[in-house]
Each structure stands twice: as structure tokens, then as C-alpha cells.
Amino acid sequence: MSIDRRQFLQASAALGAWMAWPSPLFAAEQRKERLIELIPSVFNTALDPASETLTGVWSFNEQFPGPVQRFRRGDSAHFAVKNQLPQDTAVHWHGVRVPNAMDGVPHVTQHPIPPRGSFDYRFTLRDSGTFWYHPHQSSFEQVPRGLYGALIVEEDEPPQVDRDEVWVLSDIKLDARRQQVEDFGRILDVANDGRVGNQILVNGLVAGAPRKLEVRAGERLRLRLLNTASARFFRLAINGHAATIIAFDGQGVVPHPLPAEGLPLGPGMRVDLIIDCMGQPGQSFAVRDLGRPPIVPATQLGTLAYGAQPAVRSKPLSSPIALVPNQIAEPDLGKAVDHYIIFQGGMRGAPVIGLVDGKPSRIQELITKQGLAWTMNYNAQHEHALMHEPFLHLKLGEHVLLHMINETDFVHPMHLHGHFFRVMAVNGVANPQREWRDTVIMGPRQSVDVAFVADNPGEWMYHCHILDHAAGGMMGTIAVE
Ligand code: C2O
Ligand code: CU
């Protein structure tokens, strides 16, 4: 079936089924649709307010990172994307459960938006949470050039806080003139840990002590952290505070403390923290990335800076912080169908055979001749344009237990579109938290089992969020039909 035909059938099927979803959301008073223009273009930004130098980036609406989009649950969004870039694009809403035709994946859910072209994305925000948006066209280049922004959907009854802050964490690779090194998609990065920048950014500014998050003693702070870097992992820690995790990837979890050894946040992933600011007026504390010494040194991301005013309260608020869960269909393991995905490839590790367009080839040949370095179920796929068949077919409404088996020596943050999954087990050991996620870290030589109900019809991307890995073959689609 041609892409166009498949696409058309898919879009109409997806829209039909979406309308039929029973949800109290639609019974409630329909809020007005909000029209938001999103214009990706070439832009110069000051990464360091203390310096005169401007750095060329690609950005949305001449803001870097793109403007924070804030909604209430149940709102309808209409994003009019007008492409001012020198190349095709398409915008994806990471973690937002949208109808398939609105998912922003070129050649799979829509035609790419050509330079000076536009596309209208319209959808209702049925889940609350911390999400983000970024192009899905040549992501390995367009995202690190600067195209990313936060998309926040507030709960019907959010936990009571004094401040709700968003920190978009990323990095950038700069040369001596503080301009971007334009070495996107090098096979050396593709086949290893991906292209990691040499400068960490917080909300588009160089990380470090001057990145102050100003608070007042006694306040309760909600801090939403997003990792929009192409390949960098963060390991988050906050000095002098007991921070509580309330959500992963936008979905509420049983509140629990930020681990002392730091919280790993892989590319694509988010965490929501509640911090009771029980320091003294005038004090400041470092928010840190513990890195991965000795390879990746620890870095101060920013500072929790207390103003001079007296404390607003002497004891932390006692109001509950647990989030009211979103409505996500609960997988029933009793009737779940097992599916398996095996991951192979990379610069280190056993040589394997991979299939490209159905033809077997040695990994070394894939790397040197095709620029591909990874396989999922023995297949290496080029970016969307040449993508053929979904590598998994799920029945609409099927309960799925997906076993992901990483036979590589590398870590992969695996992301599924259109759905959330529960993380059931790691290396066969049950995960007591069973949290919902849209992106999960799969360590080297690790197996991770996730469960979900395939209830959103369409062809959905499933890929590594190290964007060079996705470009190098670790990308495919799962059809729900
Ligand atoms: Cu955040 Cu398929 O992407
Ligand atoms: Cu990967």
C-alpha cells in the first residue's frame, strides 16, 4: 500500500475511533479551542546573558527554547505550524496522546511540511502532565539545533504550591567562536553514545550558579524538569533539600524521595518534583547534575536562591501532593499477549546480521555503507522516508506485555508514541512502582518489560530517544489496528 493511501485510511480510522472514546472530558463543558502559531526559523540567541556573543540556533517563534505552552486538562489546542526553516519539518507532541494524524511524524502520519509550508495540528488535551514538543523530521539535527519546548497540561485540581517552575535541560555543541558545531549525524556518534554537547543549558542559558530559581523561605515549589537533549543523560540532585518525586513523564506516581545518588533522566524523559523550601532567607543551594564521573563530570545546573523576605510559613504545607491519575486503560497481565523486541548493534559488541529493506547485511557493512548501526528484531530502518512495514501489529484493544531485550553494550531510552506503558520488570525482577512512562531507560545488556493496552489506533513510532540512534536504525513503527 502506498504511503498516501495508508496514511489516509489511518487518519480517518484514527479520527473516528477518537471521537468514540468514552471520556467524562467531553461531557464537561467544551472549552474554546486556542489557536497558537508556531514558527520554526533560524535565529540568534544569547546563551550567556553576561556575554555579547550571539549563537545561531533554530528556534520556535524566535524564542529559545520554544515558548512554554500551558493548558488546562480538557482544553483544545490548534497549533498552526508555519515552516520558516531551510528544510522540511513536522512537529511531534511528545507524551501527548493525540489522534494518529496529529502525531507529527513525516511520511508516517503526514507529509513533511516544506519550507514556507504550514500544517495545522488540532487536538484535545485529555491528560494532565509535563510534556514537550519537537520536530520529528531529521530529529538528530533539528532538535539539537534548538527546536524544543515544554508543553504543560495542568491538572483539574493541582497540588497546592506557591510556584510552578519549568526547567528545560539540554546541551549544545559549541566551537571556540561559540557557534554550533554542525557535525550532525556523524557515524561515530550514531554507532556510539550519540552526539553529546559540550555545554549544558537550562532554559536555553548556560548552566551554572547564575541560573537562579528564586524562592521564598517556607514556599512549596513544583519543579518540572525535562530532558530535551539529543543524547545526554542527567543525574539530578538538589543540595540541602528533600525533594519528592510526584510524576514521571507527566503521570502521577506514589510520592517518593529523590534518591540520594541522583535521579537518572534520559533524553525525552521528564520528572515533576515537589520541594518544600525550608532553608533560611538569603541562603542558596546548588541544583546539580551528578554526571557519570570520571567520564562525565558533575555540573552545577543552577541555584535555588532564597530571597531576603521572612519565611511565608514555618512548617511545610500539609496539603496532599499526590496527583489525581489520568485515565489510562489498565493492562491485564492475565490476558496480555507477549511480544518481543531484541536490540543489537553499535560500535562495540558482537557482530550481527541486520536486514535493510529485507536484505541481510553484516553490521559493519550497515555502518560503512548505509550509515546504520542498530537493529530492532534484526531490522535496521532508515528514517521515516524509506520506512516500510510496522515491526509489530497489535489488535486495537489488545493487552500487551512487551519484552525489550537489549543485547547491545549501550543504554537506550526507548520511547513509544500514542500510549503510556507501565514498567513491569527490569532483568526479570518485578518493579514495585509499576509507574507509567512514555520513555524508559534500557541499560546495557538489560531487559525491560512494559505493559499497556493498545487503545489508540494508528501507526505509532517506537524508537530510541538518543536521536542519533533513531537515525541509525533504532526506529520503527507499531501498528494498532
Ligand atoms: Cu520525543 Cu518520537 O519523539
Ligand atoms: Cu539508543
CSV table of C-alpha atoms and ligand atoms in Angstrom, one decimal:
chain,number,residue,atom,x,y,z
A,1,MET,CA,0.0,0.0,0.0
A,2,SER,CA,1.4,3.4,-0.8
A,3,ILE,CA,2.1,5.8,1.9
A,4,ASP,CA,-0.6,8.2,0.9
A,5,ARG,CA,-3.3,5.5,0.8
A,6,ARG,CA,-2.2,4.0,4.1
A,7,GLN,CA,-2.0,7.4,5.6
A,8,PHE,CA,-5.4,8.4,4.5
A,9,LEU,CA,-7.1,5.2,5.8
A,10,GLN,CA,-5.2,5.5,9.0
A,11,ALA,CA,-6.1,9.1,9.6
A,12,SER,CA,-9.8,8.6,9.0
A,13,ALA,CA,-9.8,5.4,11.2
A,14,ALA,CA,-8.0,7.2,13.9
A,15,LEU,CA,-10.3,10.2,14.0
A,16,GLY,CA,-13.4,8.0,14.0
A,17,ALA,CA,-12.2,6.0,16.9
A,18,TRP,CA,-11.0,9.0,18.8
A,19,MET,CA,-14.4,10.6,18.7
A,20,ALA,CA,-15.9,7.4,20.1
A,21,TRP,CA,-13.6,7.2,23.1
A,22,PRO,CA,-15.8,7.5,26.2
A,23,SER,CA,-14.5,10.1,28.5
A,24,PRO,CA,-16.1,12.4,31.0
A,25,LEU,CA,-13.9,15.1,29.5
A,26,PHE,CA,-16.2,15.5,26.5
A,27,ALA,CA,-19.3,15.5,28.7
A,28,ALA,CA,-17.8,18.5,30.6
A,29,GLU,CA,-18.4,21.9,29.1
A,30,GLN,CA,-16.2,22.2,25.9
A,31,ARG,CA,-13.6,24.9,26.4
A,32,LYS,CA,-12.8,27.1,23.4
A,33,GLU,CA,-10.1,25.9,21.1
A,34,ARG,CA,-6.9,28.0,21.4
A,35,LEU,CA,-5.0,29.0,18.2
A,36,ILE,CA,-1.3,29.1,18.7
A,37,GLU,CA,1.1,29.9,15.9
A,38,LEU,CA,4.4,28.0,16.0
A,39,ILE,CA,7.0,29.3,13.6
A,40,PRO,CA,10.3,27.4,13.4
A,41,SER,CA,13.0,29.5,12.0
A,42,VAL,CA,16.7,30.3,12.1
A,43,PHE,CA,17.5,32.6,15.0
A,44,ASN,CA,20.4,34.1,17.0
A,45,THR,CA,20.2,33.8,20.8
A,46,ALA,CA,22.3,34.9,23.7
A,47,LEU,CA,23.2,31.7,25.6
A,48,ASP,CA,25.0,33.7,28.2
A,49,PRO,CA,23.4,36.9,29.4
A,50,ALA,CA,26.8,38.0,30.7
A,51,SER,CA,28.3,38.0,27.2
A,52,GLU,CA,27.7,39.9,23.9
A,53,THR,CA,28.1,36.8,21.7
A,54,LEU,CA,25.0,35.5,19.9
A,55,THR,CA,24.8,31.9,18.9
A,56,GLY,CA,22.9,30.7,15.8
A,57,VAL,CA,20.2,28.2,16.6
A,58,TRP,CA,16.9,27.1,15.1
A,59,SER,CA,14.0,28.0,17.3
A,60,PHE,CA,10.2,28.3,17.6
A,61,ASN,CA,8.8,31.8,17.5
A,62,GLU,CA,12.3,33.3,17.9
A,63,GLN,CA,12.5,32.0,21.4
A,64,PHE,CA,15.0,29.5,22.6
A,65,PRO,CA,13.8,27.1,23.9
A,66,GLY,CA,10.4,27.4,22.3
A,67,PRO,CA,7.7,29.1,24.3
A,68,VAL,CA,6.2,27.1,27.2
A,69,GLN,CA,2.7,26.0,26.1
A,70,ARG,CA,0.4,25.9,29.1
A,71,PHE,CA,-3.1,24.3,29.0
A,72,ARG,CA,-5.7,23.1,31.4
A,73,ARG,CA,-6.8,19.4,31.1
A,74,GLY,CA,-9.7,19.3,28.6
A,75,ASP,CA,-8.5,22.3,26.6
A,76,SER,CA,-8.4,22.1,22.8
A,77,ALA,CA,-5.2,23.2,21.1
A,78,HIS,CA,-4.8,24.3,17.5
A,79,PHE,CA,-1.2,24.7,16.6
A,80,ALA,CA,-0.6,26.3,13.2
A,81,VAL,CA,3.0,25.4,12.3
A,82,LYS,CA,4.5,27.7,9.7
A,83,ASN,CA,7.8,26.4,8.5
A,84,GLN,CA,10.4,29.1,8.0
A,85,LEU,CA,13.3,26.6,8.1
A,86,PRO,CA,15.6,25.9,5.1
A,87,GLN,CA,14.4,22.3,5.2
A,88,ASP,CA,11.2,20.1,5.7
A,89,THR,CA,9.9,19.7,9.2
A,90,ALA,CA,6.9,18.3,11.2
A,91,VAL,CA,6.2,18.8,14.9
A,92,HIS,CA,5.5,16.0,17.4
A,93,TRP,CA,3.9,16.4,20.8
A,94,HIS,CA,6.0,14.1,23.0
A,95,GLY,CA,3.8,12.3,25.6
A,96,VAL,CA,0.6,13.9,24.5
A,97,ARG,CA,-2.0,11.2,23.5
A,98,VAL,CA,-3.3,12.7,20.2
A,99,PRO,CA,-5.1,11.1,17.3
A,100,ASN,CA,-2.6,9.4,15.0
A,101,ALA,CA,-3.0,12.0,12.2
A,102,MET,CA,-1.9,14.8,14.6
A,103,ASP,CA,1.3,13.0,15.8
A,104,GLY,CA,3.6,14.9,13.6
A,105,VAL,CA,5.7,12.1,12.1
A,106,PRO,CA,6.7,12.8,8.5
A,107,HIS,CA,5.9,10.1,5.9
A,108,VAL,CA,4.0,8.1,8.6
A,109,THR,CA,1.2,10.3,9.9
A,110,GLN,CA,1.6,13.3,7.5
A,111,HIS,CA,3.5,14.7,4.6
A,112,PRO,CA,6.6,16.8,5.7
A,113,ILE,CA,5.9,20.5,5.9
A,114,PRO,CA,8.1,22.0,3.2
A,115,PRO,CA,9.9,25.4,3.7
A,116,ARG,CA,7.2,28.1,3.7
A,117,GLY,CA,4.6,25.5,4.1
A,118,SER,CA,2.2,25.0,7.0
A,119,PHE,CA,0.3,22.4,8.9
A,120,ASP,CA,-2.5,22.6,11.4
A,121,TYR,CA,-2.4,20.3,14.4
A,122,ARG,CA,-5.6,20.2,16.4
A,123,PHE,CA,-6.2,18.0,19.4
A,124,THR,CA,-7.8,17.9,22.9
A,125,LEU,CA,-5.5,17.6,25.9
A,126,ARG,CA,-7.0,14.6,27.7
A,127,ASP,CA,-4.1,14.0,30.1
A,128,SER,CA,-2.5,16.4,32.5
A,129,GLY,CA,1.2,16.4,32.8
A,130,THR,CA,4.6,17.7,31.8
A,131,PHE,CA,5.2,17.1,28.0
A,132,TRP,CA,7.2,18.7,25.2
A,133,TYR,CA,7.2,19.4,21.5
A,134,HIS,CA,10.0,18.9,18.9
A,135,PRO,CA,10.3,18.1,15.2
A,136,HIS,CA,10.3,14.5,14.1
A,137,GLN,CA,11.9,15.3,10.8
A,138,SER,CA,15.7,14.8,10.9
A,139,SER,CA,15.4,15.0,14.7
A,140,PHE,CA,19.1,14.2,15.1
A,141,GLU,CA,19.7,17.6,13.5
A,142,GLN,CA,16.6,19.8,14.2
A,143,VAL,CA,16.4,19.0,17.9
A,144,PRO,CA,20.0,19.8,18.8
A,145,ARG,CA,19.9,22.9,16.6
A,146,GLY,CA,17.4,24.2,19.2
A,147,LEU,CA,13.8,23.1,18.3
A,148,TYR,CA,12.2,22.1,21.5
A,149,GLY,CA,9.8,23.5,24.1
A,150,ALA,CA,7.8,22.4,27.1
A,151,LEU,CA,4.1,21.7,26.9
A,152,ILE,CA,2.3,21.7,30.3
A,153,VAL,CA,-1.2,20.5,30.9
A,154,GLU,CA,-2.4,21.4,34.4
A,155,GLU,CA,-4.5,19.0,36.5
A,156,ASP,CA,-8.1,19.7,37.3
A,157,GLU,CA,-7.0,20.1,40.9
A,158,PRO,CA,-3.3,20.5,41.0
A,159,PRO,CA,-1.5,20.1,44.3
A,160,GLN,CA,-1.3,23.4,46.2
A,161,VAL,CA,2.1,25.0,45.5
A,162,ASP,CA,3.5,28.6,45.7
A,163,ARG,CA,5.5,28.3,42.5
A,164,ASP,CA,5.3,26.0,39.4
A,165,GLU,CA,8.6,26.2,37.5
A,166,VAL,CA,9.8,24.6,34.3
A,167,TRP,CA,13.4,23.8,33.6
A,168,VAL,CA,14.2,22.6,30.1
A,169,LEU,CA,17.5,20.8,30.3
A,170,SER,CA,19.5,20.3,27.2
A,171,ASP,CA,23.0,20.8,25.8
A,172,ILE,CA,24.7,22.3,22.8
A,173,LYS,CA,28.0,21.6,21.0
A,174,LEU,CA,29.9,24.9,20.6
A,175,ASP,CA,33.1,25.8,18.8
A,176,ALA,CA,35.7,28.4,20.0
A,177,ARG,CA,33.6,31.2,18.5
A,178,ARG,CA,30.5,30.0,20.5
A,179,GLN,CA,28.8,28.8,17.3
A,180,GLN,CA,27.2,25.4,16.9
A,181,VAL,CA,29.5,22.6,15.5
A,182,GLU,CA,27.4,21.4,12.6
A,183,ASP,CA,28.5,17.8,12.7
A,184,PHE,CA,25.1,16.2,13.0
A,185,GLY,CA,24.6,12.5,12.2
A,186,ARG,CA,28.3,11.5,12.3
A,187,ILE,CA,28.6,7.7,12.1
A,188,LEU,CA,30.9,7.8,15.1
A,189,ASP,CA,28.1,9.3,17.2
A,190,VAL,CA,25.4,7.2,15.6
A,191,ALA,CA,27.2,4.0,16.4
A,192,ASN,CA,28.3,5.0,19.9
A,193,ASP,CA,26.6,7.1,22.7
A,194,GLY,CA,25.1,9.7,20.3
A,195,ARG,CA,26.1,13.3,19.8
A,196,VAL,CA,26.6,14.9,23.2
A,197,GLY,CA,27.1,18.7,23.5
A,198,ASN,CA,29.9,20.4,25.4
A,199,GLN,CA,27.7,23.0,27.1
A,200,ILE,CA,24.7,22.2,29.3
A,201,LEU,CA,21.8,24.6,29.0
A,202,VAL,CA,19.0,25.3,31.4
A,203,ASN,CA,16.0,27.0,29.7
A,204,GLY,CA,18.4,27.9,26.8
A,205,LEU,CA,21.0,29.6,29.0
A,206,VAL,CA,24.4,28.2,30.0
A,207,ALA,CA,24.0,26.1,33.2
A,208,GLY,CA,25.7,27.2,36.4
A,209,ALA,CA,25.4,29.1,39.6
A,210,PRO,CA,23.8,32.3,37.9
A,211,ARG,CA,20.8,30.2,36.8
A,212,LYS,CA,18.8,31.2,39.8
A,213,LEU,CA,15.5,29.9,40.7
A,214,GLU,CA,14.3,32.4,43.2
A,215,VAL,CA,12.2,31.2,46.1
A,216,ARG,CA,11.0,32.5,49.4
A,217,ALA,CA,11.6,30.6,52.6
A,218,GLY,CA,8.7,28.3,53.5
A,219,GLU,CA,7.4,28.1,50.0
A,220,ARG,CA,6.3,24.9,48.3
A,221,LEU,CA,7.8,24.6,44.8
A,222,ARG,CA,6.8,22.4,42.0
A,223,LEU,CA,9.8,21.9,39.7
A,224,ARG,CA,9.2,20.3,36.3
A,225,LEU,CA,12.4,19.0,34.7
A,226,LEU,CA,12.6,18.0,31.1
A,227,ASN,CA,15.5,16.4,29.3
A,228,THR,CA,15.3,17.6,25.7
A,229,ALA,CA,19.0,16.8,24.9
A,230,SER,CA,19.7,14.6,22.0
A,231,ALA,CA,21.9,12.1,23.8
A,232,ARG,CA,22.9,13.4,27.3
A,233,PHE,CA,21.6,11.7,30.4
A,234,PHE,CA,21.3,13.8,33.5
A,235,ARG,CA,21.5,12.6,37.1
A,236,LEU,CA,19.7,15.1,39.2
A,237,ALA,CA,20.4,16.1,42.8
A,238,ILE,CA,19.5,19.1,44.9
A,239,ASN,CA,21.6,20.2,47.8
A,240,GLY,CA,20.1,20.7,51.2
A,241,HIS,CA,16.5,19.7,50.3
A,242,ALA,CA,14.4,16.7,50.5
A,243,ALA,CA,12.7,16.7,47.1
A,244,THR,CA,9.7,14.5,46.4
A,245,ILE,CA,9.0,12.9,43.0
A,246,ILE,CA,5.4,13.2,42.1
A,247,ALA,CA,5.4,12.3,38.4
A,248,PHE,CA,7.4,10.6,35.7
A,249,ASP,CA,6.7,11.6,32.1
A,250,GLY,CA,3.7,13.6,33.3
A,251,GLN,CA,2.0,10.7,35.0
A,252,GLY,CA,1.5,10.8,38.8
A,253,VAL,CA,3.4,8.3,40.9
A,254,VAL,CA,3.2,7.5,44.6
A,255,PRO,CA,5.2,10.4,46.0
A,256,HIS,CA,8.7,9.3,47.0
A,257,PRO,CA,12.0,10.9,47.7
A,258,LEU,CA,14.5,11.9,45.1
A,259,PRO,CA,17.2,9.3,45.5
A,260,ALA,CA,20.5,10.4,47.2
A,261,GLU,CA,22.6,9.0,44.3
A,262,GLY,CA,20.6,11.3,41.9
A,263,LEU,CA,17.8,10.6,39.6
A,264,PRO,CA,18.7,9.4,36.1
A,265,LEU,CA,16.8,11.4,33.4
A,266,GLY,CA,17.4,10.1,29.9
A,267,PRO,CA,16.7,12.0,26.7
A,268,GLY,CA,13.0,12.6,26.3
A,269,MET,CA,12.1,11.9,29.9
A,270,ARG,CA,10.5,14.3,32.5
A,271,VAL,CA,10.2,14.4,36.3
A,272,ASP,CA,8.0,16.6,38.5
A,273,LEU,CA,9.3,17.4,41.9
A,274,ILE,CA,7.8,19.0,45.0
A,275,ILE,CA,10.3,20.8,47.1
A,276,ASP,CA,9.5,22.4,50.4
A,277,CYS,CA,11.9,25.3,50.7
A,278,MET,CA,12.8,25.1,54.4
A,279,GLY,CA,16.1,26.9,54.1
A,280,GLN,CA,16.7,30.4,55.6
A,281,PRO,CA,16.2,33.7,53.9
A,282,GLY,CA,19.3,34.6,51.9
A,283,GLN,CA,20.6,31.1,51.6
A,284,SER,CA,21.4,29.4,48.3
A,285,PHE,CA,21.7,25.7,47.3
A,286,ALA,CA,23.0,24.0,44.1
A,287,VAL,CA,20.8,22.1,41.8
A,288,ARG,CA,23.2,19.6,40.3
A,289,ASP,CA,23.8,17.0,37.6
A,290,LEU,CA,25.9,14.4,39.2
A,291,GLY,CA,27.2,13.2,35.8
A,292,ARG,CA,29.0,10.0,35.4
A,293,PRO,CA,32.4,10.5,36.9
A,294,PRO,CA,35.1,10.1,35.8
A,295,ILE,CA,33.7,10.2,32.2
A,296,VAL,CA,31.1,12.9,32.7
A,297,PRO,CA,32.0,15.4,35.5
A,298,ALA,CA,29.3,16.7,37.9
A,299,THR,CA,27.9,20.1,36.9
A,300,GLN,CA,26.0,22.7,38.7
A,301,LEU,CA,22.8,23.3,36.7
A,302,GLY,CA,21.5,26.2,38.7
A,303,THR,CA,20.8,27.6,42.2
A,304,LEU,CA,17.8,27.5,44.5
A,305,ALA,CA,18.1,31.1,45.8
A,306,TYR,CA,16.2,32.2,48.8
A,307,GLY,CA,15.1,35.8,48.9
A,308,ALA,CA,15.6,38.0,51.9
A,309,GLN,CA,12.0,38.2,53.0
A,310,PRO,CA,11.0,36.3,56.1
A,311,ALA,CA,9.5,32.8,55.7
A,312,VAL,CA,6.0,32.5,54.5
A,313,ARG,CA,5.4,29.6,56.8
A,314,SER,CA,7.5,27.8,59.4
A,315,LYS,CA,6.3,24.3,58.6
A,316,PRO,CA,5.9,22.7,55.2
A,317,LEU,CA,2.3,22.8,53.8
A,318,SER,CA,0.4,19.7,54.9
A,319,SER,CA,-1.9,19.5,51.8
A,320,PRO,CA,-1.5,16.4,49.7
A,321,ILE,CA,0.9,16.3,46.8
A,322,ALA,CA,-0.1,13.1,45.0
A,323,LEU,CA,-1.6,13.7,41.6
A,324,VAL,CA,-5.1,12.5,40.6
A,325,PRO,CA,-4.2,9.9,38.0
A,326,ASN,CA,-5.0,10.4,34.3
A,327,GLN,CA,-7.4,7.9,32.7
A,328,ILE,CA,-5.2,5.3,31.1
A,329,ALA,CA,-6.5,1.8,30.3
A,330,GLU,CA,-5.1,-0.7,32.8
A,331,PRO,CA,-3.2,-3.6,31.2
A,332,ASP,CA,-4.4,-7.0,32.5
A,333,LEU,CA,-1.5,-9.4,32.5
A,334,GLY,CA,-3.9,-12.4,32.7
A,335,LYS,CA,-4.9,-11.8,29.1
A,336,ALA,CA,-1.8,-9.9,27.8
A,337,VAL,CA,-0.2,-11.1,24.6
A,338,ASP,CA,3.6,-11.4,24.8
A,339,HIS,CA,5.7,-9.5,22.2
A,340,TYR,CA,9.5,-9.4,22.0
A,341,ILE,CA,11.9,-6.9,20.6
A,342,ILE,CA,15.6,-7.6,20.6
A,343,PHE,CA,18.1,-4.8,20.1
A,344,GLN,CA,21.5,-5.3,18.6
A,345,GLY,CA,24.3,-3.3,17.1
A,346,GLY,CA,26.6,-0.4,18.0
A,347,MET,CA,30.4,0.1,17.6
A,348,ARG,CA,31.2,-2.4,20.5
A,349,GLY,CA,29.7,-5.8,20.8
A,350,ALA,CA,29.2,-8.9,18.8
A,351,PRO,CA,28.9,-8.5,15.1
A,352,VAL,CA,25.4,-9.3,13.9
A,353,ILE,CA,23.5,-9.5,10.7
A,354,GLY,CA,20.9,-6.9,10.1
A,355,LEU,CA,18.2,-6.6,7.5
A,356,VAL,CA,17.8,-3.4,5.5
A,357,ASP,CA,14.8,-3.4,3.2
A,358,GLY,CA,14.7,-7.2,3.8
A,359,LYS,CA,18.2,-7.8,2.6
A,360,PRO,CA,20.7,-9.3,5.1
A,361,SER,CA,23.9,-7.4,5.7
A,362,ARG,CA,26.7,-7.5,8.3
A,363,ILE,CA,26.6,-4.7,10.9
A,364,GLN,CA,30.0,-3.5,9.8
A,365,GLU,CA,28.6,-3.1,6.3
A,366,LEU,CA,25.5,-1.4,7.5
A,367,ILE,CA,27.7,1.1,9.3
A,368,THR,CA,30.1,1.8,6.5
A,369,LYS,CA,27.7,1.6,3.5
A,370,GLN,CA,24.3,2.6,4.9
A,371,GLY,CA,25.1,4.8,8.0
A,372,LEU,CA,23.0,2.4,10.1
A,373,ALA,CA,24.3,0.9,13.3
A,374,TRP,CA,21.4,-0.6,15.2
A,375,THR,CA,18.7,-3.2,14.7
A,376,MET,CA,15.4,-4.0,16.3
A,377,ASN,CA,14.2,-7.5,15.7
A,378,TYR,CA,17.1,-7.8,13.2
A,379,ASN,CA,15.9,-4.9,11.1
A,380,ALA,CA,17.7,-1.6,10.6
A,381,GLN,CA,15.4,1.1,9.3
A,382,HIS,CA,16.3,4.4,7.6
A,383,GLU,CA,14.5,7.5,8.8
A,384,HIS,CA,10.8,7.7,8.1
A,385,ALA,CA,11.1,8.3,4.3
A,386,LEU,CA,12.0,4.7,3.5
A,387,MET,CA,10.1,3.0,6.3
A,388,HIS,CA,8.2,0.0,5.2
A,389,GLU,CA,6.2,-2.3,7.4
A,390,PRO,CA,5.4,-1.9,11.1
A,391,PHE,CA,7.5,-4.3,13.0
A,392,LEU,CA,4.7,-5.1,15.4
A,393,HIS,CA,1.0,-5.4,14.6
A,394,LEU,CA,-1.3,-5.1,17.7
A,395,LYS,CA,-5.0,-5.5,17.7
A,396,LEU,CA,-7.0,-2.5,18.8
A,397,GLY,CA,-7.8,-3.0,22.5
A,398,GLU,CA,-5.1,-5.7,22.8
A,399,HIS,CA,-3.4,-6.0,26.2
A,400,VAL,CA,0.3,-6.1,25.6
A,401,LEU,CA,3.3,-7.3,27.6
A,402,LEU,CA,6.3,-6.1,25.6
A,403,HIS,CA,9.7,-7.7,26.4
A,404,MET,CA,12.5,-5.5,25.3
A,405,ILE,CA,15.9,-7.2,25.3
A,406,ASN,CA,18.9,-5.1,24.9
A,407,GLU,CA,21.8,-7.1,23.6
A,408,THR,CA,23.9,-4.0,23.0
A,409,ASP,CA,26.6,-2.6,25.3
A,410,PHE,CA,24.8,0.8,25.2
A,411,VAL,CA,22.0,2.5,27.1
A,412,HIS,CA,18.8,3.3,25.2
A,413,PRO,CA,15.9,5.5,26.4
A,414,MET,CA,13.1,3.8,24.4
A,415,HIS,CA,10.0,5.9,23.6
A,416,LEU,CA,6.5,4.8,22.3
A,417,HIS,CA,4.1,7.3,20.7
A,418,GLY,CA,0.4,7.5,21.4
A,419,HIS,CA,0.4,5.4,24.6
A,420,PHE,CA,1.8,5.2,28.1
A,421,PHE,CA,3.1,1.9,29.4
A,422,ARG,CA,3.7,0.5,32.9
A,423,VAL,CA,7.3,-0.5,33.6
A,424,MET,CA,6.7,-4.0,34.9
A,425,ALA,CA,10.2,-5.6,35.3
A,426,VAL,CA,13.9,-5.0,34.8
A,427,ASN,CA,16.0,-8.0,34.1
A,428,GLY,CA,13.1,-10.1,35.1
A,429,VAL,CA,12.8,-8.5,38.6
A,430,ALA,CA,9.4,-7.0,39.2
A,431,ASN,CA,9.3,-3.2,39.5
A,432,PRO,CA,7.2,-2.5,42.6
A,433,GLN,CA,6.4,1.0,41.5
A,434,ARG,CA,5.0,0.0,38.1
A,435,GLU,CA,5.0,3.6,37.0
A,436,TRP,CA,3.5,4.8,33.8
A,437,ARG,CA,6.0,6.2,31.3
A,438,ASP,CA,6.3,7.1,27.7
A,439,THR,CA,10.1,6.7,27.7
A,440,VAL,CA,12.1,4.1,29.7
A,441,ILE,CA,15.8,3.6,30.2
A,442,MET,CA,17.1,0.3,29.0
A,443,GLY,CA,20.6,-0.2,30.4
A,444,PRO,CA,23.3,-2.1,28.5
A,445,ARG,CA,22.5,-5.8,28.2
A,446,GLN,CA,19.4,-5.2,30.2
A,447,SER,CA,15.9,-6.5,29.6
A,448,VAL,CA,12.8,-4.3,30.4
A,449,ASP,CA,9.2,-5.5,30.3
A,450,VAL,CA,6.5,-2.9,29.8
A,451,ALA,CA,2.7,-3.4,29.7
A,452,PHE,CA,-0.1,-1.4,28.1
A,453,VAL,CA,-3.4,-1.5,26.3
A,454,ALA,CA,-3.1,-0.8,22.6
A,455,ASP,CA,-6.1,1.5,22.6
A,456,ASN,CA,-5.1,4.3,20.3
A,457,PRO,CA,-5.5,3.2,16.6
A,458,GLY,CA,-2.9,4.1,14.0
A,459,GLU,CA,0.8,3.5,13.2
A,460,TRP,CA,2.9,4.7,16.1
A,461,MET,CA,6.6,5.4,16.3
A,462,TYR,CA,8.7,3.3,18.6
A,463,HIS,CA,12.3,4.5,18.8
A,464,CYS,CA,15.4,5.2,20.9
A,465,HIS,CA,15.4,8.9,22.1
A,466,ILE,CA,19.1,9.1,21.6
A,467,LEU,CA,18.3,10.8,18.3
A,468,ASP,CA,21.4,9.6,16.5
A,469,HIS,CA,20.5,6.0,17.4
A,470,ALA,CA,17.0,6.6,16.0
A,471,ALA,CA,18.6,7.9,12.8
A,472,GLY,CA,20.9,4.9,12.8
A,473,GLY,CA,18.2,2.2,12.6
A,474,MET,CA,16.7,2.1,16.1
A,475,MET,CA,13.4,3.3,15.0
A,476,GLY,CA,10.3,1.7,13.7
A,477,THR,CA,6.5,1.7,14.0
A,478,ILE,CA,4.0,-0.4,15.9
A,479,ALA,CA,0.6,-0.6,14.2
A,480,VAL,CA,-2.6,-0.7,16.3
A,481,GLU,CA,-5.4,-1.8,14.1
B,1,C2O,CU1,10.2,12.8,21.5
B,1,C2O,CU2,9.3,10.1,18.6
B,1,C2O,O1,9.8,11.5,20.0
B,2,CU,CU,19.7,4.1,21.7
